[in-house]
CSV table of C-alpha atoms in Angstrom, one decimal:
chain,number,residue,atom,x,y,z
A,1467,MET,CA,-33.4,-1.5,1.2
A,1468,GLY,CA,-32.9,-3.1,4.6
A,1469,THR,CA,-29.8,-3.2,6.7
A,1470,ALA,CA,-28.6,-6.5,5.1
A,1471,GLY,CA,-29.0,-4.8,1.7
A,1472,VAL,CA,-26.9,-1.8,2.7
A,1473,ARG,CA,-24.3,-4.1,4.2
A,1474,THR,CA,-24.2,-6.2,1.0
A,1475,VAL,CA,-23.8,-3.2,-1.3
A,1476,ARG,CA,-21.1,-1.7,0.9
A,1477,ALA,CA,-19.2,-5.0,1.1
A,1478,GLY,CA,-19.6,-5.5,-2.6
A,1479,ILE,CA,-18.2,-2.1,-3.5
A,1480,PHE,CA,-15.4,-2.4,-1.1
A,1481,THR,CA,-14.5,-5.9,-2.4
A,1482,ALA,CA,-14.6,-4.8,-6.0
A,1483,LEU,CA,-12.3,-1.9,-5.4
A,1484,CYS,CA,-9.8,-3.6,-3.1
A,1485,VAL,CA,-9.5,-6.9,-5.1
A,1486,ALA,CA,-9.2,-5.0,-8.4
A,1487,LEU,CA,-6.4,-2.8,-7.0
A,1488,SER,CA,-4.6,-5.7,-5.3
A,1489,SER,CA,-4.8,-8.0,-8.3
A,1490,GLY,CA,-3.9,-5.1,-10.7
A,1491,ALA,CA,-0.8,-4.2,-8.7
A,1492,HIS,CA,0.1,-7.9,-8.6
A,1493,VAL,CA,-0.2,-8.2,-12.4
A,1494,LEU,CA,1.8,-5.0,-12.9
A,1495,LEU,CA,4.7,-6.2,-10.7
A,1496,SER,CA,4.7,-9.8,-11.9
A,1497,GLY,CA,4.0,-9.3,-15.6
A,1498,SER,CA,1.6,-12.3,-15.6
A,1499,PRO,CA,-2.1,-12.6,-15.0
A,1500,VAL,CA,-3.7,-13.9,-11.9
A,1501,PRO,CA,-5.5,-17.2,-12.4
A,1502,LEU,CA,-9.3,-17.0,-12.0
A,1503,LEU,CA,-9.8,-19.4,-9.1
A,1504,PRO,CA,-7.3,-17.7,-6.7
A,1505,PHE,CA,-8.9,-14.3,-7.7
A,1506,LEU,CA,-12.4,-15.6,-6.9
A,1507,LEU,CA,-11.2,-17.1,-3.6
A,1508,VAL,CA,-9.6,-13.8,-2.5
A,1509,SER,CA,-12.7,-11.9,-3.6
A,1510,ALA,CA,-14.9,-14.2,-1.5
A,1511,ALA,CA,-12.7,-13.8,1.6
A,1512,VAL,CA,-12.6,-10.0,1.2
A,1513,PHE,CA,-16.3,-9.8,0.8
A,1514,ALA,CA,-17.0,-12.0,3.8
A,1515,ALA,CA,-14.6,-9.9,6.0
A,1516,ALA,CA,-16.2,-6.6,4.7
A,1517,PHE,CA,-19.7,-7.9,5.2
A,1518,ALA,CA,-18.9,-9.2,8.8
A,1519,LEU,CA,-17.3,-5.8,9.7
A,1520,ALA,CA,-20.2,-3.8,8.3
A,1521,GLY,CA,-22.6,-5.1,11.0
A,1522,ARG,CA,-21.8,-2.5,13.7
A,1523,GLU,CA,-19.3,0.3,14.1
A,1524,ARG,CA,-15.8,-0.9,14.9
A,1525,GLY,CA,-12.6,0.9,15.6
A,1526,PHE,CA,-9.6,1.3,13.3
A,1527,ALA,CA,-7.4,-1.1,15.2
A,1528,ARG,CA,-9.9,-4.0,15.0
A,1529,ILE,CA,-10.4,-3.5,11.3
A,1530,ALA,CA,-6.7,-3.2,10.6
A,1531,ALA,CA,-6.0,-6.3,12.7
A,1532,LEU,CA,-8.1,-8.2,10.2
A,1533,LEU,CA,-7.3,-6.4,6.9
A,1534,VAL,CA,-3.5,-6.3,7.1
A,1535,PRO,CA,-3.2,-10.1,7.4
A,1536,LEU,CA,-6.0,-10.5,4.7
A,1537,GLU,CA,-3.9,-8.3,2.3
A,1538,LEU,CA,-0.8,-10.4,3.0
A,1539,ALA,CA,-2.9,-13.6,2.5
A,1540,ALA,CA,-4.3,-12.3,-0.8
A,1541,ASP,CA,-0.8,-11.7,-2.1
A,1542,THR,CA,0.3,-15.2,-1.0
A,1543,VAL,CA,-2.7,-16.7,-2.8
A,1544,PHE,CA,-2.1,-14.7,-6.0
A,1545,THR,CA,1.6,-15.5,-6.0
A,1546,THR,CA,1.0,-19.2,-5.3
A,1547,GLY,CA,-1.7,-19.4,-8.0
A,1548,ARG,CA,0.5,-17.6,-10.5
A,1549,HIS,CA,3.5,-19.8,-9.8
A,1550,ALA,CA,1.4,-23.0,-10.0
A,1551,CYS,CA,-0.3,-22.0,-13.3
A,1552,TYR,CA,2.4,-20.0,-15.1
A,1553,GLY,CA,5.7,-21.3,-13.5
A,1554,GLN,CA,8.5,-19.1,-12.3
A,1555,ALA,CA,9.3,-17.8,-15.8
A,1556,GLY,CA,5.7,-16.8,-16.5
A,1557,GLY,CA,4.9,-19.5,-19.1
A,1558,PRO,CA,2.2,-22.1,-18.8
A,1559,VAL,CA,3.0,-25.1,-16.6
A,1560,THR,CA,3.1,-28.4,-18.5
A,1561,GLY,CA,4.1,-31.9,-17.6
A,1562,PRO,CA,3.3,-33.9,-14.4
A,1563,LEU,CA,1.6,-31.0,-12.6
A,1564,ARG,CA,-1.2,-31.0,-15.2
A,1565,SER,CA,-2.0,-34.6,-14.2
A,1566,VAL,CA,-2.3,-33.9,-10.5
A,1567,GLY,CA,-4.9,-31.2,-10.6
A,1568,VAL,CA,-3.3,-28.0,-11.8
A,1569,ASP,CA,-6.2,-27.8,-14.3
A,1570,LEU,CA,-8.6,-27.3,-11.4
A,1571,LEU,CA,-6.6,-24.3,-10.2
A,1572,CYS,CA,-5.7,-22.9,-13.6
A,1573,GLY,CA,-8.8,-23.7,-15.6
A,1574,GLY,CA,-11.4,-21.0,-16.3
A,1575,GLY,CA,-9.1,-18.2,-17.5
A,1576,SER,CA,-7.1,-15.5,-16.0
A,1577,VAL,CA,-7.6,-12.0,-14.7
A,1578,GLY,CA,-5.4,-9.2,-16.0
A,1579,THR,CA,-4.1,-10.8,-19.2
A,1580,PRO,CA,-4.2,-7.5,-21.3
A,1581,LEU,CA,-2.4,-5.7,-18.5
A,1582,ALA,CA,0.2,-8.4,-18.2
A,1583,ARG,CA,0.9,-8.2,-21.9
A,1584,MET,CA,1.5,-4.5,-21.6
A,1585,THR,CA,3.9,-4.9,-18.7
A,1586,ALA,CA,5.9,-7.8,-20.1
A,1587,HIS,CA,9.5,-6.8,-20.1
A,1588,GLY,CA,10.5,-6.9,-23.8
A,1589,GLY,CA,8.3,-9.9,-24.4
A,1590,GLN,CA,10.0,-11.7,-21.5
A,1591,VAL,CA,7.9,-12.2,-18.4
A,1592,THR,CA,9.8,-12.3,-15.2
A,1593,ALA,CA,8.8,-13.3,-11.7
A,1594,TYR,CA,9.6,-9.9,-10.3
A,1595,PRO,CA,11.8,-7.1,-11.6
A,1596,SER,CA,15.4,-7.3,-10.5
A,1597,GLY,CA,15.3,-3.7,-9.3
A,1598,VAL,CA,12.9,-0.8,-9.5
A,1599,HIS,CA,14.2,2.8,-10.1
A,1600,GLY,CA,17.6,2.1,-8.5
A,1601,VAL,CA,16.3,-0.1,-5.7
A,1602,PRO,CA,18.4,-3.4,-5.7
A,1603,GLY,CA,16.5,-6.6,-6.1
A,1604,THR,CA,17.4,-7.7,-2.6
A,1605,ALA,CA,15.4,-4.8,-1.1
A,1606,LEU,CA,12.4,-5.4,-3.2
A,1607,PRO,CA,10.7,-8.1,-1.0
A,1608,TRP,CA,10.9,-5.7,2.0
A,1609,LEU,CA,9.4,-2.9,-0.1
A,1610,LEU,CA,6.6,-5.2,-1.3
A,1611,LEU,CA,5.9,-6.2,2.4
A,1612,ALA,CA,5.8,-2.5,3.4
A,1613,ALA,CA,3.5,-1.8,0.4
A,1614,HIS,CA,1.1,-4.6,1.4
A,1615,VAL,CA,1.0,-3.5,5.1
A,1616,ALA,CA,0.4,0.1,3.9
A,1617,ALA,CA,-2.4,-1.1,1.6
A,1618,GLY,CA,-4.0,-3.0,4.4
A,1619,LEU,CA,-3.8,0.0,6.7
A,1620,LEU,CA,-5.2,2.3,4.0
A,1621,ALA,CA,-8.1,-0.2,3.4
A,1622,ALA,CA,-8.8,-0.4,7.1
A,1623,LEU,CA,-8.9,3.4,7.3
A,1624,TRP,CA,-11.2,3.5,4.3
A,1625,LEU,CA,-13.5,0.9,5.7
A,1626,ARG,CA,-13.5,2.6,9.1
A,1627,ARG,CA,-14.4,6.0,7.6
A,1628,GLY,CA,-17.1,4.4,5.5
A,1629,GLU,CA,-18.5,2.6,8.4
A,1630,ALA,CA,-18.6,5.8,10.5
A,1631,ALA,CA,-20.3,7.7,7.7
A,1632,ALA,CA,-22.9,4.9,7.2
A,1633,ALA,CA,-23.6,4.9,11.0
A,1634,ARG,CA,-24.1,8.7,11.0
A,1635,LEU,CA,-26.4,8.4,8.0
A,1636,LEU,CA,-28.5,5.6,9.6
A,1637,ARG,CA,-28.7,7.6,12.9
A,1638,ALA,CA,-29.8,10.7,10.9
A,1639,ALA,CA,-32.4,8.6,9.0
A,1640,ALA,CA,-33.8,7.1,12.3
């Protein structure tokens, strides 16, 4: 397998793990699935970033400078897609939005539907919980932002370590 093959495999594994974790956490917090099109858009963006970064060894700061905004953008895309397809209350959007292209965004299914059914609060899906383990609902957005920044930094560290290991392996093989 050539260099492009190794890059593709590494980027694919990284994408699968990161997007699965990100969308799974999003489904757990929101109680509703992620529409398929936003999921695929985020997957393509993460794969492209991981593939581009896998070309040569880069430092943690450069990787983190790309991955933290990418994590925040993924959350924005998931949230926007969820609100467009399922509405604020979690039910399917009907009415005039269907006539102006929501079917393009929402068609094709959802990701995480079984997980969303398990996390629905007493059968009632909410946009986000009002509070988590004693944390007031007003602090939740800040905790979510901190969690996304931490996830981006962790992903950057993971990608950096993987990149360093791959570089050592290629140098040893050469």
